[in-house]
Structure formats: C-alpha cells, structure tokens
PDB file of C-alpha atoms in Angstrom:
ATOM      1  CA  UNK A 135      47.345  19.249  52.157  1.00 51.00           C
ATOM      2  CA  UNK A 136      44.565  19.843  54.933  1.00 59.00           C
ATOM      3  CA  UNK A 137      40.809  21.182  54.109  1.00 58.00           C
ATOM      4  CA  UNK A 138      39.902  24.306  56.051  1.00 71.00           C
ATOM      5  CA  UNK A 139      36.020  23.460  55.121  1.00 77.00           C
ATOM      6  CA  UNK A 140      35.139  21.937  58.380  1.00 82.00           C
ATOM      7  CA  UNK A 141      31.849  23.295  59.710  1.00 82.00           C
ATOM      8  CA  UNK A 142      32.719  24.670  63.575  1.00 89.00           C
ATOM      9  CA  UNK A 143      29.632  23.826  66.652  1.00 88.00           C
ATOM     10  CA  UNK A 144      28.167  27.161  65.597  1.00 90.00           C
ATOM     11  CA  UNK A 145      28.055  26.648  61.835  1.00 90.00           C
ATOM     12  CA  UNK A 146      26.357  23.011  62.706  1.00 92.00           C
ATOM     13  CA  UNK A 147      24.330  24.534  65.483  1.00 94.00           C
ATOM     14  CA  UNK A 148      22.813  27.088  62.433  1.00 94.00           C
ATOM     15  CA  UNK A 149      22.360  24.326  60.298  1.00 94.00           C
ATOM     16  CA  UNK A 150      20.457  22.499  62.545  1.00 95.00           C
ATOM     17  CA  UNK A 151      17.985  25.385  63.699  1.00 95.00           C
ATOM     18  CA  UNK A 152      17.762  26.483  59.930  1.00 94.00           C
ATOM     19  CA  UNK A 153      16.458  23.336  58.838  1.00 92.00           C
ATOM     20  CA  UNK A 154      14.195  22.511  62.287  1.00 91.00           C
ATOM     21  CA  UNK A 155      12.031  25.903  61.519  1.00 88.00           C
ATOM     22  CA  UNK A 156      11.908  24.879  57.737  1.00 86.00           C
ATOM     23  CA  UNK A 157      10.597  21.682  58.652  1.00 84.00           C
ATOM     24  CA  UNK A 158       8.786  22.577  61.439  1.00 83.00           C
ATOM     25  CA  UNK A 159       7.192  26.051  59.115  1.00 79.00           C
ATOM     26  CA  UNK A 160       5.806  23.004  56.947  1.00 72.00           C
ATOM     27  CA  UNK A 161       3.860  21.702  59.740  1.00 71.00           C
ATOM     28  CA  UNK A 162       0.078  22.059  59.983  1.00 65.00           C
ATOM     29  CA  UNK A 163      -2.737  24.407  58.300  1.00 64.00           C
ATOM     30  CA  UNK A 164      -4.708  26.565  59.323  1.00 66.00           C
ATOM     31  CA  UNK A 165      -8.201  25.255  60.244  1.00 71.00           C
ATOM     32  CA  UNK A 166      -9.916  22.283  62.339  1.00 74.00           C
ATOM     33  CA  UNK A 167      -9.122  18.370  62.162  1.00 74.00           C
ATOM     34  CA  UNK A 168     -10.822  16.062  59.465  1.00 77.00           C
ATOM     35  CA  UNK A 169     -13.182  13.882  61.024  1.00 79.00           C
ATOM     36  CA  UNK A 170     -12.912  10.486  59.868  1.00 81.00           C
ATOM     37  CA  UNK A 171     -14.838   8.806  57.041  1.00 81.00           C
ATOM     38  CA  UNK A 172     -17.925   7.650  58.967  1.00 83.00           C
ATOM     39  CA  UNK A 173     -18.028  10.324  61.413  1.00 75.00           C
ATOM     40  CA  UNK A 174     -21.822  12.072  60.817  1.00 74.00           C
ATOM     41  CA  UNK A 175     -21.495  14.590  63.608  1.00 63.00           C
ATOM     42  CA  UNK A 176     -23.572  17.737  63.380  1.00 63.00           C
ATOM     43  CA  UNK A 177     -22.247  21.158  64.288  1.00 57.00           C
ATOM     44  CA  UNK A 178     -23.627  21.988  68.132  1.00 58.00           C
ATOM     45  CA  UNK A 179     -26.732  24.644  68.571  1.00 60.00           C
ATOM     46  CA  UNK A 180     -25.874  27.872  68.526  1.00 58.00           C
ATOM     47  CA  UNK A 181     -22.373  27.264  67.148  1.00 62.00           C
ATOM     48  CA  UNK A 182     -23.169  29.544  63.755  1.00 68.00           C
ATOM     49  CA  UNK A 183     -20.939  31.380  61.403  1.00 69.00           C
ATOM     50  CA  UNK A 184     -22.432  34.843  62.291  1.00 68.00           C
ATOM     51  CA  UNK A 185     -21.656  33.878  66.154  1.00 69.00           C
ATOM     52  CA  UNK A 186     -17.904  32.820  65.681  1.00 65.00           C
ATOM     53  CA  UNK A 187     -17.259  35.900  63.434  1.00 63.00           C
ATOM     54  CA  UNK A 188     -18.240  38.164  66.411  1.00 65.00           C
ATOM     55  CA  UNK A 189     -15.935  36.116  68.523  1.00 69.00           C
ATOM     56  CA  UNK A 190     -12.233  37.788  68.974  1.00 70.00           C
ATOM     57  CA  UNK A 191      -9.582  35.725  67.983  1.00 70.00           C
ATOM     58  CA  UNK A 192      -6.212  35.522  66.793  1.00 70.00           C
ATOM     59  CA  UNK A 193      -7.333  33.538  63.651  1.00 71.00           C
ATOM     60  CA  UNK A 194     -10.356  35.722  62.818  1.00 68.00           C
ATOM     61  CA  UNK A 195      -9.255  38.348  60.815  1.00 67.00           C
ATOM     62  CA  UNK A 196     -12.611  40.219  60.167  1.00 67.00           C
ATOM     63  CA  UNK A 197     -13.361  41.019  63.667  1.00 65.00           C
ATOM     64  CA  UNK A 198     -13.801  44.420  64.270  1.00 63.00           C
ATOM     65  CA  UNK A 199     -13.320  45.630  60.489  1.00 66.00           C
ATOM     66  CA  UNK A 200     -16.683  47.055  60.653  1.00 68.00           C
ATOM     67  CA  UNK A 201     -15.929  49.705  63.378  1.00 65.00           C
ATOM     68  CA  UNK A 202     -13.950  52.883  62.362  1.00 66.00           C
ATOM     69  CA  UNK A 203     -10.241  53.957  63.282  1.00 64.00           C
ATOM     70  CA  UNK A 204      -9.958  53.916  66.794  1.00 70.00           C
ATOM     71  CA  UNK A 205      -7.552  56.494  66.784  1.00 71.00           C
ATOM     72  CA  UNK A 206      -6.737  59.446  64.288  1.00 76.00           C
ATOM     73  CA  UNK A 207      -4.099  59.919  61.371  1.00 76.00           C
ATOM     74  CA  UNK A 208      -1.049  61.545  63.489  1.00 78.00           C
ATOM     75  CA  UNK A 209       0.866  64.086  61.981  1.00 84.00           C
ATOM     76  CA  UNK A 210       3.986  62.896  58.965  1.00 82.00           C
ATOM     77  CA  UNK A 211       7.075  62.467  61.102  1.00 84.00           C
ATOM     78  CA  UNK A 212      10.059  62.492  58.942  1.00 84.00           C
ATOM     79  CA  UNK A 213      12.201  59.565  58.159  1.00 82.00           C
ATOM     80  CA  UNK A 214      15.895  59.427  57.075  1.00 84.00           C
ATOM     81  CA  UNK A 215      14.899  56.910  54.083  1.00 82.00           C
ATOM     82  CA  UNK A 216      12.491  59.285  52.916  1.00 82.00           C
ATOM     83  CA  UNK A 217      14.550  60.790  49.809  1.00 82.00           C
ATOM     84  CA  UNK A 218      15.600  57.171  49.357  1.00 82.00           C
ATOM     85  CA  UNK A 219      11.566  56.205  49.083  1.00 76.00           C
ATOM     86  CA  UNK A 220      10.644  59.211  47.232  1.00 73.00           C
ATOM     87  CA  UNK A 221       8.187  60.257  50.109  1.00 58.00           C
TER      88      UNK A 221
END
C-alpha cells in the first residue's frame, strides 16, 4: 500500500516561505543599537527630542498629529456589508 502524503515543490515551496517570514518577522526591534558596556558617548548638539519629533519619518508616529484634518468628512457611500455590520 503506497502513501499519497507526499508534499509536491509547491507545498515545500509554501513551507519554506511560511517559515522564512516567521523567522525573519522575529528579527529586530524597533529602535537604535546598544552601545557597548564602556561606550560613554554623549548625544551630538542639537540632536534633542523636541527636534527629532518635528522630523518626518516613517517611525515617528506623532508627527503632524497636532495639525487638523487635511481634508473633510466625505459624504456615507454605501457598502454591500452594511446590513451585515449593522451600519
């Protein structure tokens, strides 16, 4: 009797990129390098808080919260999940 089980390229080709973004999702945090141990390094001048918060970035998510809407609340357009929602 013969197993049908066998995993096919595809099937190991999913494997393989499943568990490459798992591992690879791991990877990292958010935020600079550690210096080492005996590093006594101070921050440069003019590199202050209040001077990277005005900086745009991709990793700075409080820049431009203090400004308004830049554009105004359209009108409702309907959706065919709405009943489904109970909007």
């Amino acid at each position: 009797m013969t197993s049908k089980n066998r995993l096919t390229p595809s099937g190991w080709a999913i494997i393989v990129l499943s568990v490459s973004a798992l591992a690879l999702g791991g990877c990292g945090r958010k935020g600079p390098l550690d210096l080492p141990p005996t590093a006594n390094v101070a921050p440069a001048p003019g590199d202050t808080e209040t001077e990277r918060s005005a900086q745009p970035s991709v990793f700075n998510p409080t820049y431009g919260s203090e400004s308004g809407p830049a554009a105004s609340k359209g009108a409702k357009k309907p959706f065919i999940l709405d009943p489904l929602l109970g909007n």
